[in-house]
Tab-separated table of C-alpha atoms and ligand atoms in Angstrom:
chain	number	residue	atom	x	y	z
A	213	UNK	CA	16.082	12.622	-3.748
A	214	UNK	CA	15.891	10.250	-6.677
A	215	UNK	CA	16.150	6.564	-5.812
A	216	UNK	CA	18.860	4.540	-7.497
A	217	UNK	CA	17.291	1.161	-8.073
A	218	UNK	CA	18.171	-2.234	-9.465
A	219	UNK	CA	15.675	-4.975	-10.260
A	220	UNK	CA	14.722	-7.133	-7.279
A	221	UNK	CA	15.213	-10.202	-9.464
A	222	UNK	CA	13.145	-12.499	-7.263
A	223	UNK	CA	11.816	-15.823	-8.521
A	224	UNK	CA	8.119	-16.122	-9.324
A	225	UNK	CA	5.940	-19.223	-9.389
A	226	UNK	CA	5.484	-18.837	-13.145
A	227	UNK	CA	6.626	-16.172	-15.598
A	228	UNK	CA	4.029	-13.470	-16.269
A	229	UNK	CA	2.560	-14.108	-12.829
A	230	UNK	CA	3.225	-11.979	-9.748
A	231	UNK	CA	6.099	-12.782	-7.426
A	232	UNK	CA	4.584	-14.427	-4.358
A	233	UNK	CA	6.015	-14.430	-0.857
A	234	UNK	CA	4.063	-16.688	1.487
A	235	UNK	CA	4.339	-18.090	4.969
A	236	UNK	CA	3.045	-17.713	8.484
A	237	UNK	CA	2.683	-14.429	10.307
A	238	UNK	CA	5.083	-15.797	12.935
A	239	UNK	CA	7.553	-18.618	13.198
A	240	UNK	CA	6.107	-20.506	16.196
A	241	UNK	CA	7.730	-23.933	16.369
A	242	UNK	CA	10.221	-25.769	14.201
A	243	UNK	CA	7.490	-28.190	13.188
A	244	UNK	CA	5.000	-25.479	12.205
A	245	UNK	CA	7.640	-23.639	10.170
A	246	UNK	CA	8.833	-26.740	8.315
A	247	UNK	CA	5.341	-28.157	7.717
A	248	UNK	CA	4.060	-24.894	6.309
A	249	UNK	CA	7.194	-24.362	4.235
A	250	UNK	CA	7.079	-27.849	2.740
A	251	UNK	CA	3.400	-27.525	1.771
A	252	UNK	CA	4.008	-24.126	0.198
A	253	UNK	CA	7.081	-25.355	-1.680
A	254	UNK	CA	5.108	-28.354	-2.984
A	255	UNK	CA	2.589	-25.930	-4.432
A	256	UNK	CA	5.195	-23.812	-6.172
A	257	UNK	CA	6.020	-21.050	-3.692
A	258	UNK	CA	9.589	-19.822	-4.135
A	259	UNK	CA	9.859	-17.339	-1.285
A	260	UNK	CA	8.965	-18.103	2.318
A	261	UNK	CA	8.083	-15.503	4.925
A	262	UNK	CA	7.895	-15.850	8.711
A	263	UNK	CA	8.077	-13.215	11.440
A	264	UNK	CA	10.873	-13.926	13.927
A	265	UNK	CA	10.403	-10.740	15.986
A	266	UNK	CA	6.792	-9.547	16.204
A	267	UNK	CA	5.924	-5.926	16.940
A	268	UNK	CA	2.766	-6.143	19.032
A	269	UNK	CA	0.379	-3.311	19.732
A	270	UNK	CA	0.114	-4.352	23.398
A	271	UNK	CA	2.467	-6.355	25.616
A	272	UNK	CA	1.407	-9.842	26.518
A	273	UNK	CA	0.864	-11.221	23.016
A	274	UNK	CA	3.312	-13.533	21.273
A	275	UNK	CA	6.315	-11.318	20.578
A	276	UNK	CA	8.107	-13.729	18.282
A	277	UNK	CA	10.361	-16.684	18.891
A	278	UNK	CA	13.524	-14.617	18.364
A	279	UNK	CA	16.933	-15.793	17.097
A	280	UNK	CA	16.157	-19.489	17.651
A	281	UNK	CA	13.707	-19.273	14.754
A	282	UNK	CA	16.470	-18.243	12.353
A	283	UNK	CA	17.873	-21.781	12.494
A	284	UNK	CA	14.449	-23.036	11.353
A	285	UNK	CA	14.523	-20.653	8.383
A	286	UNK	CA	17.956	-22.065	7.521
A	287	UNK	CA	16.419	-25.537	7.462
A	288	UNK	CA	13.616	-24.257	5.212
A	289	UNK	CA	16.245	-23.059	2.736
A	290	UNK	CA	18.175	-26.304	2.833
A	291	UNK	CA	15.176	-28.612	2.627
A	292	UNK	CA	12.919	-26.766	0.181
A	293	UNK	CA	15.274	-24.508	-1.794
A	294	UNK	CA	12.986	-21.539	-1.124
A	295	UNK	CA	14.384	-18.099	-0.368
A	296	UNK	CA	13.496	-16.887	3.110
A	297	UNK	CA	12.315	-13.456	4.262
A	298	UNK	CA	11.702	-11.899	7.641
A	299	UNK	CA	11.009	-8.549	9.310
A	300	UNK	CA	13.775	-6.472	10.865
A	301	UNK	CA	13.197	-3.580	13.227
A	302	UNK	CA	16.605	-2.985	14.836
A	303	UNK	CA	20.281	-3.222	13.899
A	304	UNK	CA	20.545	-6.359	16.037
A	305	UNK	CA	17.831	-8.008	13.924
A	306	UNK	CA	19.764	-7.070	10.802
A	307	UNK	CA	23.036	-8.593	12.062
A	308	UNK	CA	21.325	-11.797	13.196
A	309	UNK	CA	19.546	-12.174	9.848
A	310	UNK	CA	22.681	-11.593	7.813
A	311	UNK	CA	24.562	-14.091	9.982
A	312	UNK	CA	21.814	-16.683	9.467
A	313	UNK	CA	21.699	-16.219	5.681
A	314	UNK	CA	18.192	-14.711	5.442
A	315	UNK	CA	17.707	-13.767	1.775
A	316	UNK	CA	15.207	-10.909	1.924
A	317	UNK	CA	14.409	-8.425	4.681
A	318	UNK	CA	11.335	-6.344	5.188
A	319	UNK	CA	10.695	-3.299	7.334
A	320	UNK	CA	7.365	-3.480	9.184
A	321	UNK	CA	4.670	-0.812	9.148
A	322	UNK	CA	5.326	0.374	12.711
A	323	UNK	CA	9.035	0.657	11.994
A	324	UNK	CA	8.612	2.580	8.733
A	325	UNK	CA	6.723	5.199	10.732
A	326	UNK	CA	9.855	5.843	12.817
A	327	UNK	CA	12.758	7.519	10.964
A	328	UNK	CA	15.220	6.803	13.807
A	329	UNK	CA	14.548	3.077	13.559
A	330	UNK	CA	14.704	3.102	9.756
A	331	UNK	CA	18.016	4.973	9.849
A	332	UNK	CA	19.394	2.448	12.333
A	333	UNK	CA	18.449	-0.383	9.966
A	334	UNK	CA	19.905	1.483	6.974
A	335	UNK	CA	23.200	2.046	8.826
A	336	UNK	CA	23.398	-1.626	9.777
A	337	UNK	CA	22.911	-2.576	6.116
A	338	UNK	CA	25.637	-0.333	4.700
A	339	UNK	CA	27.695	-2.234	2.138
A	340	UNK	CA	25.316	-5.224	1.999
A	341	UNK	CA	23.483	-6.205	-1.185
A	342	UNK	CA	20.202	-7.748	-0.082
A	343	UNK	CA	16.643	-7.093	-1.258
A	344	UNK	CA	14.729	-4.945	1.234
A	345	UNK	CA	10.955	-4.469	1.116
A	346	UNK	CA	9.521	-1.500	2.939
A	347	UNK	CA	5.960	-1.695	4.216
A	348	UNK	CA	3.906	1.468	4.214
A	349	UNK	CA	3.823	3.272	7.567
A	350	UNK	CA	0.704	2.620	9.682
A	351	UNK	CA	-0.432	6.183	8.992
A	352	UNK	CA	-1.366	7.254	5.462
A	353	UNK	CA	1.759	9.319	4.820
A	354	UNK	CA	3.350	8.729	1.423
A	355	UNK	CA	6.320	10.985	2.202
A	356	UNK	CA	7.200	8.925	5.272
A	357	UNK	CA	7.037	5.765	3.154
A	358	UNK	CA	9.270	7.269	0.459
A	359	UNK	CA	11.562	8.721	3.134
A	360	UNK	CA	12.179	5.230	4.535
A	361	UNK	CA	13.029	3.945	1.055
A	362	UNK	CA	15.388	6.889	0.584
A	363	UNK	CA	17.179	6.172	3.865
A	364	UNK	CA	17.798	2.556	2.894
A	365	UNK	CA	18.761	3.523	-0.644
A	366	UNK	CA	21.098	6.123	0.844
A	367	UNK	CA	22.972	3.297	2.580
A	368	UNK	CA	23.695	1.810	-0.863
A	369	UNK	CA	20.901	-0.773	-1.110
A	370	UNK	CA	19.432	-0.760	-4.596
A	371	UNK	CA	17.250	-3.840	-4.679
A	372	UNK	CA	14.227	-2.273	-3.053
A	373	UNK	CA	10.500	-2.886	-3.123
A	374	UNK	CA	7.444	-1.517	-1.352
A	375	UNK	CA	4.713	-3.452	0.413
A	376	UNK	CA	1.227	-1.997	0.603
A	377	UNK	CA	-0.406	-3.344	3.783
A	378	UNK	CA	-3.112	-0.732	4.269
A	379	UNK	CA	-3.463	2.107	6.762
A	380	UNK	CA	-4.683	2.095	10.300
A	381	UNK	CA	-7.933	3.896	11.095
A	382	UNK	CA	-9.868	4.519	14.290
A	383	UNK	CA	-13.182	3.090	13.162
A	384	UNK	CA	-12.550	-0.220	11.500
A	385	UNK	CA	-15.281	-1.457	9.230
A	386	UNK	CA	-14.659	-3.995	6.499
A	387	UNK	CA	-10.886	-3.841	6.463
A	388	UNK	CA	-8.372	-4.267	9.247
A	389	UNK	CA	-6.261	-1.605	7.533
A	390	UNK	CA	-7.856	0.646	4.918
A	391	UNK	CA	-6.319	0.062	1.486
A	392	UNK	CA	-6.468	3.724	0.350
A	393	UNK	CA	-5.330	2.488	-3.063
A	394	UNK	CA	-4.602	6.013	-4.269
A	395	UNK	CA	-1.519	6.083	-2.022
A	396	UNK	CA	0.326	3.117	-3.615
A	397	UNK	CA	-0.891	4.381	-7.005
A	398	UNK	CA	0.737	7.740	-6.281
A	399	UNK	CA	3.885	5.885	-5.142
A	400	UNK	CA	3.938	4.151	-8.550
A	401	UNK	CA	3.600	7.527	-10.289
A	402	UNK	CA	6.404	9.026	-8.226
A	403	UNK	CA	8.809	6.049	-8.453
A	404	UNK	CA	7.761	4.045	-11.531
A	405	UNK	CA	10.599	1.502	-11.296
A	406	UNK	CA	9.895	0.497	-7.706
A	407	UNK	CA	8.186	-2.911	-7.484
A	408	UNK	CA	5.066	-2.839	-5.295
A	409	UNK	CA	3.798	-5.874	-3.398
A	410	UNK	CA	0.337	-6.140	-1.922
A	411	UNK	CA	-0.205	-7.666	1.520
A	412	UNK	CA	-3.876	-8.691	1.383
A	413	UNK	CA	-3.653	-10.417	4.784
A	414	UNK	CA	-2.954	-7.276	6.804
A	415	UNK	CA	-5.266	-5.114	4.682
A	416	UNK	CA	-8.215	-7.495	4.984
A	417	UNK	CA	-7.626	-8.947	8.424
A	418	UNK	CA	-9.833	-11.879	7.501
A	419	UNK	CA	-9.457	-14.908	5.263
A	420	UNK	CA	-12.420	-14.158	2.990
A	421	UNK	CA	-10.844	-10.887	1.920
A	422	UNK	CA	-7.505	-12.333	0.796
A	423	UNK	CA	-8.670	-13.381	-2.693
A	424	UNK	CA	-10.537	-10.196	-3.662
A	425	UNK	CA	-7.733	-7.939	-2.416
A	426	UNK	CA	-5.130	-9.992	-4.323
A	427	UNK	CA	-7.230	-9.573	-7.470
A	428	UNK	CA	-7.706	-5.867	-6.927
A	429	UNK	CA	-3.965	-5.342	-6.555
A	430	UNK	CA	-3.317	-7.297	-9.753
A	431	UNK	CA	-5.904	-5.177	-11.568
A	432	UNK	CA	-3.968	-2.120	-10.429
A	433	UNK	CA	-0.725	-3.502	-11.843
A	434	UNK	CA	1.066	-4.458	-8.617
A	435	UNK	CA	4.154	-6.637	-9.091
A	436	UNK	CA	3.837	-9.120	-6.269
A	437	UNK	CA	1.992	-10.455	-3.274
A	438	UNK	CA	3.013	-11.226	0.284
A	439	UNK	CA	0.399	-13.450	1.869
A	440	UNK	CA	0.181	-15.035	5.296
A	441	UNK	CA	-0.200	-18.792	5.109
A	442	UNK	CA	-0.129	-21.261	7.994
A	443	UNK	CA	-0.456	-25.030	8.132
A	444	UNK	CA	-3.130	-24.674	10.823
A	445	UNK	CA	-4.460	-21.093	10.632
A	446	UNK	CA	-7.021	-21.328	13.432
A	447	UNK	CA	-4.289	-22.310	15.888
A	448	UNK	CA	-1.852	-19.567	14.801
A	449	UNK	CA	-0.197	-17.665	17.653
A	450	UNK	CA	-0.676	-14.345	15.827
A	451	UNK	CA	-3.083	-13.053	13.173
A	452	UNK	CA	-5.079	-16.315	13.148
A	453	UNK	CA	-8.159	-14.918	11.422
A	454	UNK	CA	-6.303	-13.686	8.338
A	455	UNK	CA	-4.104	-16.693	7.548
A	456	UNK	CA	-4.975	-19.293	4.925
A	457	UNK	CA	-3.685	-22.825	4.439
A	458	UNK	CA	-1.147	-23.456	1.665
A	459	UNK	CA	-3.932	-25.297	-0.183
A	460	UNK	CA	-6.304	-22.345	-0.091
A	461	UNK	CA	-3.502	-19.994	-1.072
A	462	UNK	CA	-2.634	-22.067	-4.106
A	463	UNK	CA	-6.321	-22.085	-5.103
A	464	UNK	CA	-6.504	-18.288	-4.714
A	465	UNK	CA	-3.358	-17.781	-6.796
A	466	UNK	CA	-4.583	-20.092	-9.562
A	467	UNK	CA	-7.808	-18.140	-9.891
A	468	UNK	CA	-6.105	-14.754	-10.147
A	469	UNK	CA	-6.715	-13.031	-13.444
A	470	UNK	CA	-3.618	-11.196	-14.616
A	471	UNK	CA	-4.475	-8.544	-17.132
A	472	UNK	CA	-2.199	-7.038	-19.739
A	473	UNK	CA	-0.588	-4.000	-18.118
A	474	UNK	CA	0.401	-2.158	-21.248
A	475	UNK	CA	-1.892	-0.604	-23.779
A	476	UNK	CA	-2.376	-3.272	-26.395
A	477	UNK	CA	-5.337	-2.304	-28.533
A	478	UNK	CA	-6.237	0.515	-30.895
A	479	UNK	CA	-9.561	1.009	-29.179
A	480	UNK	CA	-7.828	1.759	-25.905
A	481	UNK	CA	-5.908	4.653	-27.435
A	482	UNK	CA	-9.198	5.944	-28.898
A	483	UNK	CA	-10.742	5.821	-25.440
A	484	UNK	CA	-7.695	7.522	-23.939
A	485	UNK	CA	-8.105	10.363	-26.429
A	486	UNK	CA	-11.672	10.773	-25.274
A	487	UNK	CA	-10.487	10.942	-21.669
A	488	UNK	CA	-7.955	13.646	-22.595
A	489	UNK	CA	-10.744	15.532	-24.285
A	490	UNK	CA	-12.964	15.309	-21.211
A	491	UNK	CA	-10.100	16.469	-18.983
A	492	UNK	CA	-9.504	19.491	-21.224
A	493	UNK	CA	-13.167	20.413	-20.993
A	494	UNK	CA	-13.130	20.023	-17.212
A	495	UNK	CA	-10.207	22.463	-16.944
A	496	UNK	CA	-11.860	24.972	-19.275
A	497	UNK	CA	-15.164	24.886	-17.421
A	498	UNK	CA	-13.359	25.150	-14.071
A	499	UNK	CA	-11.410	28.190	-15.191
A	500	UNK	CA	-14.619	29.822	-16.425
A	501	UNK	CA	-16.239	29.071	-13.059
A	502	UNK	CA	-13.308	30.676	-11.232
A	503	UNK	CA	-13.623	33.782	-13.415
A	504	UNK	CA	-17.261	34.146	-12.415
A	505	UNK	CA	-16.268	33.561	-8.770
A	506	UNK	CA	-13.774	36.413	-8.933
A	507	UNK	CA	-16.531	38.677	-10.296
A	508	UNK	CA	-18.710	37.678	-7.394
A	509	UNK	CA	-15.737	38.447	-5.132
A	510	UNK	CA	-15.585	41.982	-6.510
A	511	UNK	CA	-19.340	42.364	-5.977
A	512	UNK	CA	-19.107	41.125	-2.384
A	513	UNK	CA	-16.229	43.547	-1.697
A	514	UNK	CA	-18.132	46.517	-3.078
A	515	UNK	CA	-21.197	45.633	-1.004
A	516	UNK	CA	-19.354	44.754	2.200
A	517	UNK	CA	-20.558	41.144	2.179
A	518	UNK	CA	-18.729	38.132	3.729
A	519	UNK	CA	-17.108	35.635	1.383
A	520	UNK	CA	-18.623	32.555	2.944
A	521	UNK	CA	-22.364	32.325	2.467
A	522	UNK	CA	-23.056	29.013	4.223
A	523	UNK	CA	-26.592	28.602	2.925
A	524	UNK	CA	-25.443	28.853	-0.668
A	525	UNK	CA	-22.540	26.441	-0.075
A	526	UNK	CA	-24.834	23.770	1.401
A	527	UNK	CA	-27.263	24.267	-1.439
A	528	UNK	CA	-24.507	23.594	-4.002
A	529	UNK	CA	-23.286	20.478	-2.205
A	530	UNK	CA	-26.784	19.007	-1.823
A	531	UNK	CA	-27.963	19.865	-5.297
A	532	UNK	CA	-24.851	18.594	-7.066
A	533	UNK	CA	-24.578	15.521	-4.821
A	534	UNK	CA	-28.105	14.488	-5.772
A	535	UNK	CA	-27.510	15.302	-9.430
A	536	UNK	CA	-24.306	13.231	-9.408
A	537	UNK	CA	-26.183	10.277	-7.929
A	538	UNK	CA	-28.715	10.518	-10.752
A	539	UNK	CA	-25.816	10.349	-13.203
A	540	UNK	CA	-24.419	7.143	-11.734
A	541	UNK	CA	-21.768	8.590	-9.418
A	542	UNK	CA	-21.644	8.385	-5.652
A	543	UNK	CA	-23.036	11.569	-4.141
A	544	UNK	CA	-20.140	11.528	-1.614
A	545	UNK	CA	-17.675	11.680	-4.498
A	546	UNK	CA	-19.498	14.577	-6.149
A	547	UNK	CA	-19.688	16.439	-2.841
A	548	UNK	CA	-15.942	15.976	-2.374
A	549	UNK	CA	-15.267	17.415	-5.827
A	550	UNK	CA	-17.451	20.435	-5.093
A	551	UNK	CA	-15.854	20.909	-1.696
A	552	UNK	CA	-12.482	21.145	-3.430
A	553	UNK	CA	-13.837	23.528	-6.061
A	554	UNK	CA	-15.422	25.662	-3.374
A	555	UNK	CA	-12.191	25.813	-1.414
A	556	UNK	CA	-10.330	27.179	-4.445
A	557	UNK	CA	-13.173	29.652	-5.159
A	558	UNK	CA	-12.949	30.971	-1.599
A	559	UNK	CA	-9.177	31.316	-1.926
A	560	UNK	CA	-9.571	33.323	-5.126
A	561	UNK	CA	-12.241	35.572	-3.603
A	562	UNK	CA	-10.030	36.183	-0.558
A	563	UNK	CA	-7.320	37.455	-2.866
A	564	UNK	CA	-9.749	39.938	-4.404
A	565	UNK	CA	-11.230	41.128	-1.132
A	566	UNK	CA	-7.806	41.624	0.448
A	567	UNK	CA	-6.371	43.450	-2.541
B	150	PEP	C1	3.549	-8.977	9.479
B	150	PEP	O1	3.893	-8.960	8.296
B	150	PEP	O2	3.254	-10.003	10.106
B	150	PEP	C2	3.398	-7.673	10.170
B	150	PEP	C3	3.625	-7.518	11.473
B	150	PEP	O3	2.956	-6.737	9.341
B	150	PEP	P1	2.793	-5.128	9.478
B	150	PEP	O4	4.156	-4.586	9.759
B	150	PEP	O5	2.297	-4.794	8.126
B	150	PEP	O6	1.782	-4.881	10.562
B	151	MN	MN1	0.898	-10.767	10.648
């Protein structure tokens, strides 16, 4: 299904800079919400975020202040002129937000993973024109992400955006949620007109990672950022370690380098031609390799040999991995490439043997 989109038309801090949505993970108290909002507004933020209902992995944590917090968001609008955004996970959340004049809604990562919940939200939004941002599902499933956007679009909402907040993994190392940048990049390829926001706070899980992840997303041509900012991050009731003060956020945003997205120089088109040339050669060499593989397949068939010769496969992976490392590539990358090539070779030989 093709999405029918309209521009989000959200205000940015400055033209030619990304649209920034900032605010605390959760609305905690009226004072915390208004303090944070005022500081952010003073530093140029135009869109304020705060979670009113918080989906928590385990019971017992702070599950959000609930509807009472919506009145605080109303005050933020009145006193700072910012637009306000919050997460919705049920039709009740949607009705409460619309009643309270919330300007932008987002669907959280745990909700996007559940088509029943997304459909419920879509149904509750039928006939309403409000920007909706859809976070990626917790699991790295692009189709599920696109499916959620389709459901909401199907209800008539055209001002849509995506938020990349990283993907959950069992063994966490540097990141709280692995960025797996190729997934939002593929989303861009599939739906070029869909604005993509980066959420460096939930990807990184720690303050120090906010700036580099913001920069990386800008280098990849993302359209906006949604960043958690709290007037007193260490005391935050949720996600304390990843929130930054409005001051730090403004410093991070000022230092961001925004590069020209479109091709602007002659030399770049020359380089692109070289890339096309390389890609052509890769395809030619691969097809030659497959031809030889099919010959080997015929040989193996005639001599009653098995297709998979494990010793030979390991030898290829090790040899090429080491060679790749010598040529300035990661040996893991080269091994992955040869694994994929080997898989296709085996498939082609199977065809010959079973003929
Ligand atoms: C949030 O934005 O605070 C949040 C709960 O994010 P996510 O849905 O990405 O986990
Ligand atoms: Mn959070």
